[in-house]
Amino acid sequence: MAGGQDLNERSLYLLKTLVERYIQDGQPVGSRLLSKDPQLKLSPASIRNVMADLEEMGLIHSPHTSAGRVPTVSGYRLFVDSLLTVKPLASSELDQLQHGLKGEADKASDVLSKASKLLSDVTRMAGVVTLPRRESVTLRHIEFLPMSNTRVLVIFVTDDQEVHNKIIHTHKQFSPAELQQAANYLNSVYSGRSLAKIRDLIVQEMEQDQRRVNQGMIDAVNMAQLTFTEQPNDDYVLSGETNLMGFSELSDMERLKQLFEAFSQKRGVIHLLDQCIQAEGVQIFIGEESGYSAFDHCSLVTAPYSVNDEVVGVLGVIGPTRMAYEKVIPFVDVTAKLLGAALNPK
Amino acid sequence: MAGGQDLNERSLYLLKTLVERYIQDGQPVGSRLLSKDPQLKLSPASIRNVMADLEEMGLIHSPHTSAGRVPTVSGYRLFVDSLLTVKPLASSELDQLQHGLKGEADKASDVLSKASKLLSDVTRMAGVVTLPRRESVTLRHIEFLPMSNTRVLVIFVTDDQEVHNKIIHTHKQFSPAELQQAANYLNSVYSGRSLAKIRDLIVQEMEQDQRRVNQGMIDAVNMAQLTFTEQPNDDYVLSGETNLMGFSELSDMERLKQLFEAFSQKRGVIHLLDQCIQAEGVQIFIGEESGYSAFDHCSLVTAPYSVNDEVVGVLGVIGPTRMAYEKVIPFVDVTAKLLGAALNPK
DNA sequence: TCTGGCACTCACCAATATCGAGTGCTAACG
DNA sequence: CGTTAGCACTCGATATTGGTGAGTGCCAGA
């Protein structure tokens, strides 16, 4: 399609107002309606000509002959990439955000839930926040409790006041005393260090172990290794899913079912969100762009959030393709920053 | 309505087959169809007479003049209470159940999830399991970690391999050493005892404390008290909600939304389930009977489950009023028993 | 007490007509 | 040459109509 992309000022402005209009009232937009735009001093007929061009380029299309035009995915894409004029947050909304995240600064997970709920409440769509990667967070305390045979229950606490637990399978059976000893050792050596650092240390120590004699230490490091092997993010906090039930574009029960199944499977959604973690700022998937069929009629607006200048997770808003991007984008952006700040260790 | 309740054998049988029929194909049942029942040797006209009686008693009603009859809530109620012939589980289903719950017997919560998933998978409706009351479960280990000021992070592990954590507010600030000491004391005195027993002991000790001198012990008991104050069940594991989206009786988006909102609020559902905990065996709420408007078009079939002969929780199935009670009831019943067994400490 | 008969009701369906918003095309205009 | 007015056309949405059939209530007769 060489040369098809030369869009003049006018067509772009027309596309912009068309999309805005469609987002506003959800009805296909006709030439008559657009001709009433004060800035667009054109007759319906001329507008129809422009529209025909836009349609040829795949930016809009009409659901049927005698209906107005509706943006296609590419139309939305062009809109959000180049035409959008983002509205800065109203100060009242900013207040709401800051206030909403500054509760009794409890556990990290509480802050995440609050953020997710805020996202959904303010946008009246669904809010999602991935659990932060446990990399930069530091270890406070670790403990082993025997289960049956070679299974050991590990409990460790990080400095964000989260208590993690996990069952590991050791190569041999340990007595409670041995486990206690191992925990003591690990606490003395690792506590106060970040999990990333700990993983490094484990590797080092395991090399040295070959030459060492103290079996207790070797066991301890082995167990630490089983405990702290990096595991990918696999969970998130979702809120306001039910808000999505109000939208007519999701009123098809089959679609809705698929969407909600996707939410509870988590797998696919996580995969999608993971793709956003490397993006610099706000990232948007519109409709089928996500490549995940359950989201075909949805858009996803995400932003990564960081603690100590390191990206640790992603948050976002899920809604119908027809959403008020100009408001959602700054909102997601700011929420990500505030969440990062709220998670920073004091 | 005195004397309106005298239902003869025949009317009851008719009601029964009507309800069965309606449950089977979801269509209003007419007199013609019923007259074909081999056991019911009556002409359509006579059946209409009986139906008129049943309608007068509020057991059935017709959606409109020229439609068949549909059971009302009272009709269903009479049906499940007196007319139902429960089908024993097929042995293959029993296998599936037993097999499904006997995975790698991990943490209690894993077993609950499995049970919930089983309930929803087999019935193709939604399955729900409340978390077990932590009464008969015994304490393995407790630990305190300081947070800011007077806040302390408590971690305790019970013999079902569950790790619980909670933030308590103490009356004064403790040093790490003091906390360690308190934990040591509590571990030596309480571990191996059930939480119920521990609560008893706390009360006793607090009375004695008045006369004692050892401040450390007093502090420890105080913290234990904050930790183990009984808190009502407030959570459950839900599976297969999306199965509910397939049912035509729930195809109304507003209704569905309310239902799913109820699921995520949890409050109301818990309240409802709590009412079933005292019931001896299977308990059923049909439609509006639950008194919870979000469930107006649903039925809930529940059974309490027990560990060591003590009821600790409830599980159940949520589906449309028109469900195959004769299969769901025994299924819920058996699952409750198997879950109880699976949770029993080995 | 049961049953056959009969008039009646009413949801459901398909065919049909009307309306109006919106289009594409063309010819004329500046 | 871009813009515009005019016009025939398309097609979804809505209402109207009539026919069909399942099901009913009632009554009279066995």
Short mmCIF file of N, CA and C in Angstrom, two decimals, chain B residues 109-177:
data_model
loop_
_atom_site.label_atom_id
_atom_site.label_comp_id
_atom_site.label_asym_id
_atom_site.label_seq_id
_atom_site.Cartn_x
_atom_site.Cartn_y
_atom_site.Cartn_z
N SER B 109 -5.48 -25.29 52.09
CA SER B 109 -6.12 -24.42 51.11
C SER B 109 -6.10 -25.02 49.71
N ASP B 110 -5.09 -25.81 49.42
CA ASP B 110 -5.06 -26.47 48.12
C ASP B 110 -6.20 -27.46 47.99
N VAL B 111 -6.45 -28.17 49.08
CA VAL B 111 -7.54 -29.13 49.05
C VAL B 111 -8.87 -28.42 48.85
N LEU B 112 -9.03 -27.29 49.50
CA LEU B 112 -10.27 -26.53 49.33
C LEU B 112 -10.47 -26.12 47.88
N SER B 113 -9.41 -25.62 47.27
CA SER B 113 -9.54 -25.21 45.88
C SER B 113 -9.94 -26.38 45.01
N LYS B 114 -9.32 -27.50 45.27
CA LYS B 114 -9.65 -28.67 44.48
C LYS B 114 -11.12 -29.03 44.64
N ALA B 115 -11.58 -29.00 45.86
CA ALA B 115 -12.98 -29.35 46.12
C ALA B 115 -13.90 -28.40 45.37
N SER B 116 -13.59 -27.12 45.46
CA SER B 116 -14.43 -26.13 44.80
C SER B 116 -14.46 -26.37 43.30
N LYS B 117 -13.29 -26.63 42.76
CA LYS B 117 -13.20 -26.86 41.32
C LYS B 117 -13.98 -28.11 40.92
N LEU B 118 -13.85 -29.14 41.73
CA LEU B 118 -14.61 -30.36 41.46
C LEU B 118 -16.10 -30.08 41.43
N LEU B 119 -16.57 -29.38 42.44
CA LEU B 119 -18.00 -29.06 42.50
C LEU B 119 -18.45 -28.38 41.22
N SER B 120 -17.67 -27.43 40.77
CA SER B 120 -18.11 -26.70 39.58
C SER B 120 -17.93 -27.53 38.32
N ASP B 121 -16.88 -28.30 38.25
CA ASP B 121 -16.65 -29.09 37.04
C ASP B 121 -17.74 -30.14 36.84
N VAL B 122 -18.04 -30.86 37.89
CA VAL B 122 -19.00 -31.95 37.73
C VAL B 122 -20.42 -31.44 37.52
N THR B 123 -20.79 -30.40 38.26
CA THR B 123 -22.17 -29.91 38.13
C THR B 123 -22.32 -28.94 36.96
N ARG B 124 -21.23 -28.46 36.45
CA ARG B 124 -21.24 -27.41 35.42
C ARG B 124 -21.97 -26.16 35.92
N MET B 125 -21.87 -25.95 37.22
CA MET B 125 -22.38 -24.69 37.79
C MET B 125 -21.23 -24.12 38.62
N ALA B 126 -21.56 -23.24 39.58
CA ALA B 126 -20.48 -22.66 40.38
C ALA B 126 -20.32 -23.43 41.68
N GLY B 127 -19.08 -23.66 42.08
CA GLY B 127 -18.79 -24.35 43.33
C GLY B 127 -18.21 -23.39 44.34
N VAL B 128 -18.56 -23.58 45.59
CA VAL B 128 -18.05 -22.69 46.62
C VAL B 128 -17.70 -23.49 47.87
N VAL B 129 -16.60 -23.12 48.50
CA VAL B 129 -16.18 -23.79 49.74
C VAL B 129 -15.70 -22.72 50.70
N THR B 130 -16.28 -22.67 51.88
CA THR B 130 -15.79 -21.68 52.86
C THR B 130 -14.50 -22.19 53.47
N LEU B 131 -13.64 -21.27 53.87
CA LEU B 131 -12.43 -21.67 54.59
C LEU B 131 -12.87 -22.31 55.91
N PRO B 132 -12.15 -23.32 56.33
CA PRO B 132 -12.53 -23.97 57.58
C PRO B 132 -12.28 -23.06 58.78
N ARG B 133 -13.14 -23.16 59.74
CA ARG B 133 -12.90 -22.43 60.99
C ARG B 133 -11.62 -22.98 61.61
N ARG B 134 -10.82 -22.08 62.11
CA ARG B 134 -9.56 -22.54 62.70
C ARG B 134 -9.77 -22.76 64.18
N GLU B 135 -10.44 -23.81 64.51
CA GLU B 135 -10.75 -24.07 65.91
C GLU B 135 -10.05 -25.32 66.38
N SER B 136 -10.30 -26.38 65.65
CA SER B 136 -9.76 -27.66 66.08
C SER B 136 -8.35 -27.85 65.57
N VAL B 137 -7.96 -26.97 64.67
CA VAL B 137 -6.62 -27.08 64.13
C VAL B 137 -5.61 -26.69 65.22
N THR B 138 -4.45 -27.32 65.22
CA THR B 138 -3.52 -27.02 66.31
C THR B 138 -2.36 -26.15 65.85
N LEU B 139 -1.82 -25.46 66.79
CA LEU B 139 -0.72 -24.54 66.51
C LEU B 139 0.60 -25.30 66.42
N ARG B 140 1.36 -25.00 65.38
CA ARG B 140 2.69 -25.60 65.28
C ARG B 140 3.74 -24.63 65.76
N HIS B 141 3.56 -23.38 65.38
CA HIS B 141 4.67 -22.46 65.55
C HIS B 141 4.16 -21.03 65.45
N ILE B 142 4.71 -20.16 66.27
CA ILE B 142 4.32 -18.76 66.18
C ILE B 142 5.56 -17.89 66.24
N GLU B 143 5.47 -16.73 65.66
CA GLU B 143 6.64 -15.87 65.55
C GLU B 143 6.20 -14.41 65.44
N PHE B 144 6.98 -13.53 66.06
CA PHE B 144 6.65 -12.09 65.98
C PHE B 144 7.78 -11.34 65.30
N LEU B 145 7.41 -10.43 64.43
CA LEU B 145 8.42 -9.56 63.82
C LEU B 145 7.96 -8.12 64.00
N PRO B 146 8.89 -7.27 64.42
CA PRO B 146 8.50 -5.87 64.65
C PRO B 146 8.23 -5.16 63.33
N MET B 147 7.22 -4.30 63.36
CA MET B 147 7.04 -3.38 62.24
C MET B 147 7.30 -1.99 62.83
N SER B 148 6.62 -0.99 62.32
CA SER B 148 6.90 0.33 62.87
C SER B 148 6.14 0.51 64.18
N ASN B 149 6.72 1.30 65.09
CA ASN B 149 6.08 1.65 66.35
C ASN B 149 5.52 0.44 67.08
N THR B 150 4.24 0.52 67.34
CA THR B 150 3.63 -0.53 68.16
C THR B 150 3.01 -1.63 67.32
N ARG B 151 3.34 -1.64 66.05
CA ARG B 151 2.73 -2.68 65.23
C ARG B 151 3.66 -3.88 65.10
N VAL B 152 3.06 -5.04 65.22
CA VAL B 152 3.85 -6.27 65.18
C VAL B 152 3.25 -7.21 64.15
N LEU B 153 4.10 -7.79 63.35
CA LEU B 153 3.65 -8.78 62.37
C LEU B 153 3.73 -10.16 63.01
N VAL B 154 2.59 -10.80 63.11
CA VAL B 154 2.55 -12.13 63.71
C VAL B 154 2.45 -13.15 62.60
N ILE B 155 3.25 -14.19 62.70
CA ILE B 155 3.13 -15.29 61.76
C ILE B 155 2.90 -16.54 62.56
N PHE B 156 1.88 -17.30 62.22
CA PHE B 156 1.78 -18.59 62.88
C PHE B 156 1.36 -19.66 61.89
N VAL B 157 1.84 -20.85 62.20
CA VAL B 157 1.63 -21.97 61.30
C VAL B 157 0.81 -23.02 62.04
N THR B 158 -0.17 -23.54 61.33
CA THR B 158 -1.02 -24.56 61.96
C THR B 158 -0.70 -25.92 61.35
N ASP B 159 -1.21 -26.97 61.98
CA ASP B 159 -0.78 -28.30 61.55
C ASP B 159 -1.39 -28.73 60.22
N ASP B 160 -2.25 -27.88 59.63
CA ASP B 160 -2.70 -28.18 58.27
C ASP B 160 -1.79 -27.50 57.25
N GLN B 161 -0.62 -27.12 57.73
CA GLN B 161 0.42 -26.53 56.88
C GLN B 161 0.05 -25.16 56.32
N GLU B 162 -0.92 -24.51 56.98
CA GLU B 162 -1.26 -23.17 56.54
C GLU B 162 -0.43 -22.15 57.32
N VAL B 163 0.03 -21.16 56.60
CA VAL B 163 0.77 -20.07 57.23
C VAL B 163 -0.15 -18.87 57.32
N HIS B 164 -0.41 -18.42 58.53
CA HIS B 164 -1.28 -17.27 58.71
C HIS B 164 -0.45 -16.08 59.12
N ASN B 165 -0.84 -14.92 58.70
CA ASN B 165 -0.15 -13.74 59.23
C ASN B 165 -1.11 -12.61 59.43
N LYS B 166 -0.73 -11.74 60.31
CA LYS B 166 -1.67 -10.75 60.81
C LYS B 166 -0.87 -9.64 61.47
N ILE B 167 -1.37 -8.45 61.40
CA ILE B 167 -0.68 -7.34 62.05
C ILE B 167 -1.45 -6.97 63.31
N ILE B 168 -0.77 -6.95 64.42
CA ILE B 168 -1.45 -6.56 65.66
C ILE B 168 -0.85 -5.25 66.18
N HIS B 169 -1.66 -4.54 66.92
CA HIS B 169 -1.21 -3.28 67.51
C HIS B 169 -1.04 -3.51 69.01
N THR B 170 0.16 -3.41 69.45
CA THR B 170 0.41 -3.65 70.87
C THR B 170 0.32 -2.34 71.65
N HIS B 171 0.24 -2.46 72.96
CA HIS B 171 0.08 -1.24 73.76
C HIS B 171 1.39 -0.49 73.92
N LYS B 172 2.50 -1.19 73.71
CA LYS B 172 3.78 -0.47 73.76
C LYS B 172 4.73 -1.06 72.73
N GLN B 173 5.85 -0.40 72.58
CA GLN B 173 6.81 -0.84 71.57
C GLN B 173 7.72 -1.92 72.16
N PHE B 174 7.94 -2.97 71.37
CA PHE B 174 8.80 -4.05 71.86
C PHE B 174 10.09 -4.13 71.05
N SER B 175 11.13 -4.54 71.69
CA SER B 175 12.39 -4.78 70.98
C SER B 175 12.32 -6.15 70.32
N PRO B 176 13.12 -6.36 69.28
CA PRO B 176 13.15 -7.68 68.65
C PRO B 176 13.41 -8.78 69.68
N ALA B 177 14.30 -8.51 70.61
CA ALA B 177 14.62 -9.54 71.61
C ALA B 177 13.39 -9.90 72.44
#
